Amino acid sequence: MNLETVDRPVVPAADRAWPPGFLWGASTSAYQIEGATTADGRGASIWDVRVHEPGRVTDGDTGDEACDHYHRYAEDVGLMRRIGLDAYRFSVSWPRVLPTGRGTVNAAGLDFYDRLIDSLLAAGIEPWLCLYHWDLPQALQELGGWENRDSAGWFADYAVLIARRFGDRVKRFATFNEPAVFTIFGYVLDWQAPGIKNRDSYLAAVHHVNLAHGAAVDVLRDLVPGAQIGAIHNRQPCRPAGSEPGDLAAAELMDLCWNQAFPEPQIRGTYPPRFAEAIERWVKAGDLARICRPTDWFGLNHYSPIYMKADPSAELGFAWTGPPPDEPQTGVGWVIDADAFRDTLAEVHRRYRLPIYVTENGYGADDRLDERGEVVDPDRIRYLDAYIGAMGEAIDGGADVRGYFVWSLLDNFEWGSGFGQRFGIVYVDYATQQRRLKASAKWYADRIRAARAVTAGR
Ligand code: FCB
């Protein structure tokens, strides 16, 4: 179903004045685009291991080559410039710079990010550096990974390396991308690396990732003058799939794990009561003060509401289900509900009182080149227009939203779904590595230009 029936936006994004300094960007992550997984001394991550296990990824796809961004970053920065981006969010591959996660540094890995950052700056695009987008060094996984309390120290040491090397040129740092997602998918549902289904492993990982976040905030604050530090959370309404009482309980539990387990301790200094009881065993005196360090912004990733049902046989008693069939959906079956995005922005503003950057929002589909070699993607354009319009309404309602990053710049390796799900505004032909701006990229470029013009003239 497309968006024909969705009557948005109220004020078209093109005609709206955005707050002064509002940033328009795009996001990617290291494992999803870089490829070159064995080049120049890079170590293995938990994703390198998982993708080579049979049956883990649709069609056996891997990120071994992905978009070959490691070698083609200059061309990709050129595309960003053509689109007119103000900012670009990328992640550093921890095993590229520290092949075993700690100890010996891989100079060639650091050099790559120097080249990328310098090209961005030369193009007038602000680099937004995320320390962790799910690719834990495999050597650390073998020491227990996030289940090991020492992981907070490993992460802090990695943050020291990054801060010292790039802090002269990079000022915007995110600690983690979507900690709720990689802990639930990686330790409860076994949809992602490290592929564990165990309640205790999950709870330990949650707490240690929170500690790692706090430790990294301190490092960045100490070592990078003028750093603007945040964490990125995927926040979406969790809805019961049906009317069974168990479904409601499943949705409430998912809301705790998905929406609250990280921002609450990180920003408000407490675990929500039910979660606090469950996690108590791993929490030592002083931990909440270590986790709750002042940050400068809230990174919000938002795509769609999610639907939960009870499943007593599952690790946490809940199961993820498809959306109700009558709801409008994206090309990959995610429900389209721009009002939920507006309401989520308002809620994040009310609850956390931090400037908000939308660090991911986008539309997945199985895009194809047409006979003229173009990708015409009106459904993606309608989705982005509706969601950007909803963001405008949230701003009108008082939410302090300061930037928007589309997911994603490029089609890329979409984790367990492989290359079949395309979220890019730039099409990537994986056989030739040719890039082509989709219609949505041209639309986004026009929107950015129009937004700048209206904002400058107001
Ligand atoms: C987010 C992830 C990102 C990508 C998009 C579609 O949850 O952060 O890597 O997979 O979803």
Coordinates of C-alpha atoms and ligand atoms in Angstrom, one line a residue:
M1 CA 0.0 0.0 0.0
N2 CA 1.3 3.5 -0.8
L3 CA 0.8 6.8 0.9
E4 CA -1.9 8.1 -1.5
T5 CA -4.4 7.9 1.4
V6 CA -2.3 9.5 4.0
D7 CA -3.3 13.2 4.1
R8 CA 0.0 14.9 5.1
P9 CA 1.7 17.2 5.5
V10 CA -0.4 20.0 7.0
V11 CA 2.3 22.6 6.1
P12 CA 4.3 21.1 3.2
A13 CA 7.9 20.7 4.3
A14 CA 9.0 22.8 1.3
D15 CA 7.2 25.9 2.5
R16 CA 8.0 25.7 6.2
A17 CA 10.6 27.8 8.0
W18 CA 12.8 25.6 10.2
P19 CA 14.6 26.7 13.3
P20 CA 17.8 28.7 12.5
G21 CA 20.8 26.3 12.2
F22 CA 18.6 23.3 11.6
L23 CA 20.7 20.5 10.1
W24 CA 19.8 18.3 7.2
G25 CA 21.8 15.1 7.0
A26 CA 22.1 11.4 6.2
S27 CA 23.2 8.5 8.2
T28 CA 25.1 5.2 7.6
S29 CA 27.0 2.7 9.7
A30 CA 30.4 1.1 9.2
Y31 CA 29.5 -2.6 8.8
Q32 CA 26.6 -1.8 6.5
I33 CA 28.7 0.1 4.0
E34 CA 32.4 -0.1 4.3
G35 CA 33.2 -3.7 3.1
A36 CA 37.0 -4.3 3.0
T37 CA 36.5 -6.4 6.1
T38 CA 40.0 -8.0 5.9
A39 CA 41.9 -5.0 4.3
D40 CA 44.8 -3.2 6.0
G41 CA 44.8 -5.1 9.3
R42 CA 41.1 -4.8 10.3
G43 CA 40.1 -7.3 12.9
A44 CA 36.8 -9.4 12.9
S45 CA 33.6 -8.2 14.5
I46 CA 30.7 -10.2 15.8
W47 CA 28.9 -9.4 12.5
D48 CA 31.7 -10.9 10.4
V49 CA 31.3 -14.1 12.3
R50 CA 27.5 -14.1 12.2
V51 CA 27.1 -13.5 8.5
H52 CA 29.3 -16.5 7.7
E53 CA 27.1 -18.8 9.7
P54 CA 24.6 -20.6 7.4
G55 CA 21.0 -19.3 7.4
R56 CA 21.6 -16.2 9.4
V57 CA 21.1 -13.6 6.6
T58 CA 18.7 -13.7 3.7
D59 CA 20.3 -15.1 0.6
G60 CA 23.6 -15.7 2.5
D61 CA 24.5 -12.0 1.9
T62 CA 27.5 -10.6 3.9
G63 CA 29.0 -7.2 4.5
D64 CA 32.4 -8.5 3.2
E65 CA 32.1 -6.0 0.3
A66 CA 28.9 -4.1 1.1
C67 CA 29.1 -0.7 -0.7
D68 CA 33.0 -0.8 -0.7
H69 CA 32.8 2.6 0.9
Y70 CA 36.2 2.0 2.4
H71 CA 37.6 2.5 -1.1
R72 CA 34.9 4.7 -2.5
Y73 CA 34.4 7.2 0.4
A74 CA 35.6 10.2 -1.8
E75 CA 32.9 9.5 -4.4
D76 CA 30.3 9.1 -1.6
V77 CA 31.3 12.4 0.0
G78 CA 30.8 13.9 -3.5
L79 CA 27.3 12.5 -3.6
M80 CA 26.6 14.1 -0.2
R81 CA 27.8 17.4 -1.5
R82 CA 25.5 17.1 -4.6
I83 CA 22.6 16.5 -2.3
G84 CA 23.6 19.5 -0.2
L85 CA 23.9 17.8 3.2
D86 CA 24.9 19.8 6.2
A87 CA 25.9 16.8 8.2
Y88 CA 26.8 13.1 7.8
R89 CA 26.5 10.5 10.6
F90 CA 28.8 7.5 10.2
S91 CA 30.1 5.0 12.7
V92 CA 33.7 3.9 13.4
S93 CA 34.3 0.2 13.1
W94 CA 35.9 -0.6 16.4
P95 CA 37.8 -3.6 15.0
R96 CA 39.2 -1.6 12.1
V97 CA 41.0 0.7 14.6
L98 CA 41.6 -1.8 17.3
P99 CA 41.6 -5.3 15.7
T100 CA 41.3 -7.2 18.9
G101 CA 39.2 -4.5 20.6
R102 CA 42.0 -3.3 22.9
G103 CA 45.7 -3.0 22.9
T104 CA 47.4 -2.8 19.5
V105 CA 46.1 0.1 17.4
N106 CA 45.7 -0.4 13.6
A107 CA 47.2 2.8 12.1
A108 CA 45.8 2.1 8.7
G109 CA 42.3 2.0 10.2
L110 CA 42.7 5.4 11.8
D111 CA 44.1 6.7 8.6
F112 CA 40.9 5.8 6.8
Y113 CA 38.7 7.8 9.2
D114 CA 41.2 10.7 8.9
R115 CA 40.7 10.7 5.1
L116 CA 36.9 10.4 5.5
I117 CA 36.7 13.2 8.1
D118 CA 39.0 15.5 6.1
S119 CA 37.0 15.0 2.9
L120 CA 33.8 15.8 4.7
L121 CA 35.2 19.0 6.2
A122 CA 36.6 20.0 2.8
A123 CA 33.1 19.5 1.4
G124 CA 31.6 21.7 4.1
I125 CA 29.8 18.7 5.7
E126 CA 29.9 18.3 9.5
P127 CA 31.0 14.8 10.6
W128 CA 28.9 13.2 13.3
L129 CA 30.8 10.2 14.7
C130 CA 29.1 7.3 16.3
L131 CA 31.3 5.1 18.4
Y132 CA 29.2 1.9 18.2
H133 CA 26.8 0.7 15.6
W134 CA 26.7 -3.0 16.6
D135 CA 30.1 -4.3 15.4
L136 CA 31.8 -5.4 18.6
P137 CA 35.3 -6.9 18.0
Q138 CA 35.0 -10.6 18.0
A139 CA 38.0 -10.9 20.3
L140 CA 36.0 -9.0 23.0
Q141 CA 33.0 -11.2 22.4
E142 CA 35.2 -14.2 23.3
L143 CA 35.9 -12.5 26.6
G144 CA 32.1 -12.3 27.2
G145 CA 31.4 -9.2 25.2
W146 CA 28.8 -6.9 26.8
E147 CA 28.0 -9.6 29.4
N148 CA 31.4 -8.8 30.9
R149 CA 31.4 -5.8 33.2
D150 CA 34.9 -5.0 31.9
S151 CA 33.3 -4.0 28.6
A152 CA 32.7 -0.5 30.0
G153 CA 36.4 -0.1 30.5
W154 CA 37.2 -1.5 27.0
F155 CA 34.8 0.9 25.5
A156 CA 36.2 3.9 27.4
D157 CA 39.7 3.0 26.2
Y158 CA 38.4 2.9 22.6
A159 CA 36.7 6.3 23.2
V160 CA 40.1 7.7 24.4
L161 CA 41.7 6.6 21.1
I162 CA 39.0 8.1 19.0
A163 CA 38.8 11.4 21.0
R164 CA 42.6 11.9 20.9
R165 CA 42.8 11.2 17.2
F166 CA 39.7 12.9 15.8
G167 CA 38.6 15.4 18.5
D168 CA 40.5 18.2 16.8
R169 CA 38.1 18.0 13.8
V170 CA 35.0 16.2 15.1
K171 CA 32.8 17.8 17.8
R172 CA 29.6 15.8 17.5
F173 CA 29.8 12.4 19.1
A174 CA 27.3 9.6 19.7
T175 CA 28.2 6.8 22.1
F176 CA 25.8 4.1 21.0
N177 CA 23.4 3.5 18.2
E178 CA 20.1 1.9 19.4
P179 CA 21.3 0.0 22.4
A180 CA 17.8 -1.3 22.9
V181 CA 17.7 -2.8 19.5
F182 CA 21.0 -4.6 19.5
T183 CA 20.4 -6.0 23.0
I184 CA 16.9 -7.2 22.3
F185 CA 17.7 -8.6 18.9
G186 CA 21.2 -9.9 20.0
Y187 CA 20.4 -11.4 23.4
V188 CA 16.7 -12.1 23.4
L189 CA 15.3 -12.8 19.9
D190 CA 18.5 -14.1 18.2
W191 CA 17.9 -12.0 15.2
Q192 CA 21.3 -10.3 15.4
A193 CA 24.9 -10.9 16.6
P194 CA 25.9 -12.2 19.0
G195 CA 22.9 -14.4 18.7
I196 CA 22.1 -15.4 22.2
K197 CA 18.7 -16.1 23.7
N198 CA 19.0 -15.7 27.4
R199 CA 17.4 -13.4 29.9
D200 CA 20.4 -13.0 32.2
S201 CA 22.8 -12.4 29.3
Y202 CA 20.4 -9.7 28.1
L203 CA 20.1 -7.9 31.5
A204 CA 23.8 -8.0 32.0
A205 CA 24.4 -6.6 28.5
V206 CA 21.9 -3.8 29.1
H207 CA 23.6 -2.7 32.3
H208 CA 27.1 -2.9 31.0
V209 CA 26.2 -1.0 27.8
N210 CA 24.7 1.7 30.0
L211 CA 28.0 1.8 32.1
A212 CA 30.0 2.0 28.9
H213 CA 27.9 4.9 27.7
G214 CA 28.5 6.9 30.9
A215 CA 32.3 6.1 30.8
A216 CA 32.6 7.2 27.1
V217 CA 30.7 10.5 27.8
D218 CA 33.3 11.3 30.5
V219 CA 36.2 10.5 28.2
L220 CA 34.8 12.6 25.4
R221 CA 34.0 15.5 27.7
D222 CA 37.5 15.5 29.2
L223 CA 39.4 15.1 25.9
V224 CA 37.4 17.0 23.3
P225 CA 37.0 20.7 24.0
G226 CA 33.5 21.8 22.7
A227 CA 32.3 18.3 22.2
Q228 CA 28.5 17.9 21.8
I229 CA 27.7 14.4 23.0
G230 CA 24.6 12.3 22.8
A231 CA 23.3 8.7 22.5
I232 CA 21.0 7.5 19.8
H233 CA 17.8 5.7 20.8
N234 CA 15.2 3.9 18.6
R235 CA 11.9 5.0 20.2
Q236 CA 8.6 3.7 18.8
P237 CA 5.2 3.1 20.2
C238 CA 4.8 -0.6 21.2
R239 CA 1.3 -1.7 20.4
P240 CA -0.5 -4.9 21.4
A241 CA -1.1 -7.0 18.3
G242 CA -4.5 -8.1 19.4
S243 CA -7.0 -7.6 22.2
E244 CA -5.8 -10.5 24.4
P245 CA -4.7 -9.2 27.9
G246 CA -1.4 -11.0 27.3
D247 CA -0.8 -8.9 24.2
L248 CA -1.2 -5.7 26.2
A249 CA 1.3 -7.0 28.8
A250 CA 3.7 -8.0 26.1
A251 CA 3.5 -4.5 24.6
E252 CA 4.1 -2.9 28.0
L253 CA 7.1 -5.1 28.6
M254 CA 8.5 -4.3 25.2
D255 CA 8.0 -0.6 25.9
L256 CA 10.2 -1.0 29.0
C257 CA 12.9 -2.8 27.2
W258 CA 12.8 -0.9 23.9
N259 CA 12.0 2.7 24.9
Q260 CA 13.0 3.0 28.6
A261 CA 15.9 0.7 29.6
F262 CA 18.6 3.0 28.2
P263 CA 17.3 6.7 28.1
E264 CA 15.9 6.5 31.7
P265 CA 19.1 5.6 33.5
Q266 CA 21.3 7.6 31.1
I267 CA 19.3 10.8 31.3
R268 CA 17.2 10.5 34.4
G269 CA 19.4 8.3 36.5
T270 CA 17.0 5.5 37.3
Y271 CA 15.9 2.3 35.8
P272 CA 12.1 2.1 35.5
P273 CA 10.8 0.2 38.7
R274 CA 10.0 -3.1 37.1
F275 CA 13.2 -3.1 35.1
A276 CA 15.2 -2.1 38.2
E277 CA 14.1 -5.2 40.1
A278 CA 15.1 -7.5 37.3
I279 CA 18.5 -5.9 36.7
E280 CA 19.4 -5.4 40.4
R281 CA 21.9 -8.3 40.5
W282 CA 24.2 -6.5 38.1
V283 CA 24.0 -3.1 39.6
K284 CA 26.7 -2.0 42.0
A285 CA 26.7 1.0 44.3
G286 CA 27.4 4.2 42.4
D287 CA 26.6 2.7 39.0
L288 CA 23.6 4.9 38.2
A289 CA 25.7 8.0 38.8
R290 CA 28.3 6.5 36.5
I291 CA 25.7 6.0 33.8
C292 CA 23.8 9.3 34.1
R293 CA 26.4 11.8 32.8
P294 CA 25.3 15.1 31.3
T295 CA 24.7 14.9 27.6
D296 CA 24.0 17.6 25.0
W297 CA 21.4 16.1 22.8
F298 CA 19.0 13.1 22.3
G299 CA 19.4 11.2 19.1
L300 CA 16.0 9.8 18.0
N301 CA 15.7 7.0 15.4
H302 CA 12.1 6.4 14.4
Y303 CA 10.5 4.5 11.6
S304 CA 7.2 2.9 12.7
P305 CA 5.1 1.6 15.6
I306 CA 5.8 -2.0 16.5
Y307 CA 3.3 -4.7 17.4
M308 CA 3.7 -7.3 20.2
K309 CA 1.9 -10.4 21.3
A310 CA 2.3 -12.7 24.2
D311 CA 4.4 -15.8 23.7
P312 CA 5.0 -17.8 26.9
S313 CA 7.6 -19.9 25.2
A314 CA 9.8 -16.9 24.3
E315 CA 12.7 -15.8 26.5
L316 CA 11.0 -12.7 27.8
G317 CA 7.4 -13.9 27.1
F318 CA 6.8 -11.7 24.1
A319 CA 6.9 -12.0 20.4
W320 CA 7.2 -9.5 17.6
T321 CA 4.4 -9.7 15.1
G322 CA 3.6 -8.2 11.8
P323 CA 1.4 -5.1 11.6
P324 CA -2.4 -5.2 11.3
P325 CA -3.1 -5.8 7.5
D326 CA -5.2 -2.7 7.0
E327 CA -2.5 -0.3 8.0
P328 CA -0.5 1.5 5.3
Q329 CA 3.0 0.0 5.1
T330 CA 6.4 0.7 3.6
G331 CA 7.9 -1.6 0.9
V332 CA 9.4 -3.7 3.7
G333 CA 6.1 -4.0 5.6
W334 CA 6.7 -1.4 8.3
V335 CA 3.6 0.6 9.3
I336 CA 3.4 4.2 8.1
D337 CA 2.2 6.4 10.9
A338 CA 3.6 9.9 10.8
D339 CA 1.4 11.0 13.8
A340 CA 3.2 8.5 15.9
F341 CA 6.5 10.2 14.9
R342 CA 5.1 13.6 15.8
D343 CA 3.9 12.3 19.2
T344 CA 7.2 10.5 19.9
L345 CA 9.1 13.8 19.3
A346 CA 6.7 15.6 21.6
E347 CA 7.1 12.9 24.3
V348 CA 10.9 12.8 24.1
H349 CA 10.9 16.6 24.4
R350 CA 8.6 16.5 27.5
R351 CA 10.4 13.7 29.2
Y352 CA 14.1 14.5 28.6
R353 CA 14.3 18.2 27.9
L354 CA 17.3 17.8 25.6
P355 CA 17.7 19.2 22.0
I356 CA 16.6 16.4 19.7
Y357 CA 18.3 15.3 16.5
V358 CA 16.4 12.8 14.4
T359 CA 19.4 10.6 13.6
E360 CA 17.5 8.0 11.5
N361 CA 14.2 7.9 9.6
G362 CA 13.6 6.4 6.2
Y363 CA 11.8 4.0 3.9
G364 CA 12.8 0.5 2.9
A365 CA 11.8 -1.2 -0.3
D366 CA 13.0 -3.5 -3.0
D367 CA 13.9 -0.6 -5.4
R368 CA 14.8 -1.5 -9.0
L369 CA 16.4 0.4 -11.8
D370 CA 13.9 1.2 -14.6
E371 CA 14.5 0.8 -18.3
R372 CA 16.2 4.2 -18.4
G373 CA 18.5 3.2 -15.6
E374 CA 16.7 5.4 -13.0
V375 CA 15.1 4.7 -9.7
V376 CA 11.8 6.4 -9.3
D377 CA 10.6 6.0 -5.8
P378 CA 7.5 8.1 -5.2
D379 CA 6.4 6.1 -2.1
R380 CA 9.7 6.9 -0.4
I381 CA 9.2 10.6 -1.2
R382 CA 5.7 10.6 0.1
Y383 CA 6.9 8.8 3.3
L384 CA 9.7 11.3 3.9
D385 CA 7.5 14.3 3.1
A386 CA 4.9 13.0 5.6
Y387 CA 7.4 12.4 8.3
I388 CA 9.3 15.6 7.8
G389 CA 5.9 17.4 7.9
A390 CA 5.1 15.6 11.2
M391 CA 8.4 16.7 12.6
G392 CA 7.4 20.3 11.6
E393 CA 4.2 19.9 13.6
A394 CA 6.2 18.6 16.6
I395 CA 8.4 21.7 16.4
D396 CA 5.3 23.9 16.2
G397 CA 4.0 22.2 19.3
G398 CA 7.2 23.1 21.2
A399 CA 9.6 20.2 20.6
D400 CA 13.2 21.4 20.4
V401 CA 14.2 19.5 17.2
R402 CA 17.4 20.7 15.6
G403 CA 18.2 18.3 12.8
Y404 CA 17.1 15.5 10.6
F405 CA 19.2 12.6 9.2
V406 CA 17.6 10.4 6.6
W407 CA 18.4 6.7 6.8
S408 CA 20.2 6.1 4.6
L409 CA 22.6 7.8 2.2
L410 CA 23.2 4.6 0.4
D411 CA 21.4 1.3 -0.1
N412 CA 23.4 -1.0 2.1
F413 CA 23.7 -4.3 4.0
E414 CA 20.5 -4.4 6.1
W415 CA 21.6 -6.9 8.8
G416 CA 19.6 -10.1 8.8
S417 CA 17.7 -9.0 5.7
G418 CA 20.9 -8.6 3.6
F419 CA 20.8 -6.5 0.4
G420 CA 17.2 -7.1 -0.4
Q421 CA 15.9 -4.3 1.7
R422 CA 17.0 -0.9 0.2
F423 CA 16.8 2.2 2.4
G424 CA 19.1 4.4 0.5
I425 CA 18.3 7.7 -1.3
V426 CA 21.2 6.6 -3.5
Y427 CA 20.9 3.4 -5.4
V428 CA 23.9 1.0 -5.2
D429 CA 24.4 -1.6 -7.9
Y430 CA 26.2 -4.2 -5.9
A431 CA 27.6 -6.0 -8.9
T432 CA 29.4 -2.9 -10.3
Q433 CA 29.4 -0.6 -7.2
Q434 CA 27.9 2.1 -9.3
R435 CA 25.9 4.7 -7.4
R436 CA 22.9 6.5 -8.8
L437 CA 20.8 9.2 -7.1
K438 CA 17.2 8.0 -6.7
A439 CA 14.3 10.4 -7.3
S440 CA 14.1 10.7 -3.5
A441 CA 17.7 12.0 -3.4
K442 CA 16.9 14.7 -5.9
W443 CA 13.7 15.5 -3.9
Y444 CA 15.7 15.7 -0.7
A445 CA 18.2 18.0 -2.3
D446 CA 15.4 20.3 -3.4
R447 CA 13.8 20.2 0.0
I448 CA 17.1 21.1 1.7
R449 CA 17.6 24.0 -0.7
A450 CA 14.0 25.2 -0.2
A451 CA 14.2 24.9 3.6
R452 CA 17.4 27.0 3.6
A453 CA 15.8 29.6 1.4
V454 CA 12.6 29.9 3.5
T455 CA 14.5 29.9 6.8
A456 CA 17.0 32.5 5.6
G457 CA 14.2 34.7 4.4
R458 CA 12.0 34.6 7.4
Ligands
FCB1 C1 17.9 0.9 12.4 C2 19.4 0.7 12.4 C3 20.1 0.9 11.0 C4 19.2 0.3 9.9 C5 17.8 0.9 10.0 C6 16.9 0.4 8.9 O1 17.3 0.3 13.4 O2 20.1 1.6 13.3 O3 21.3 0.3 11.0 O4 19.2 -1.1 10.0 O5 17.2 0.5 11.2

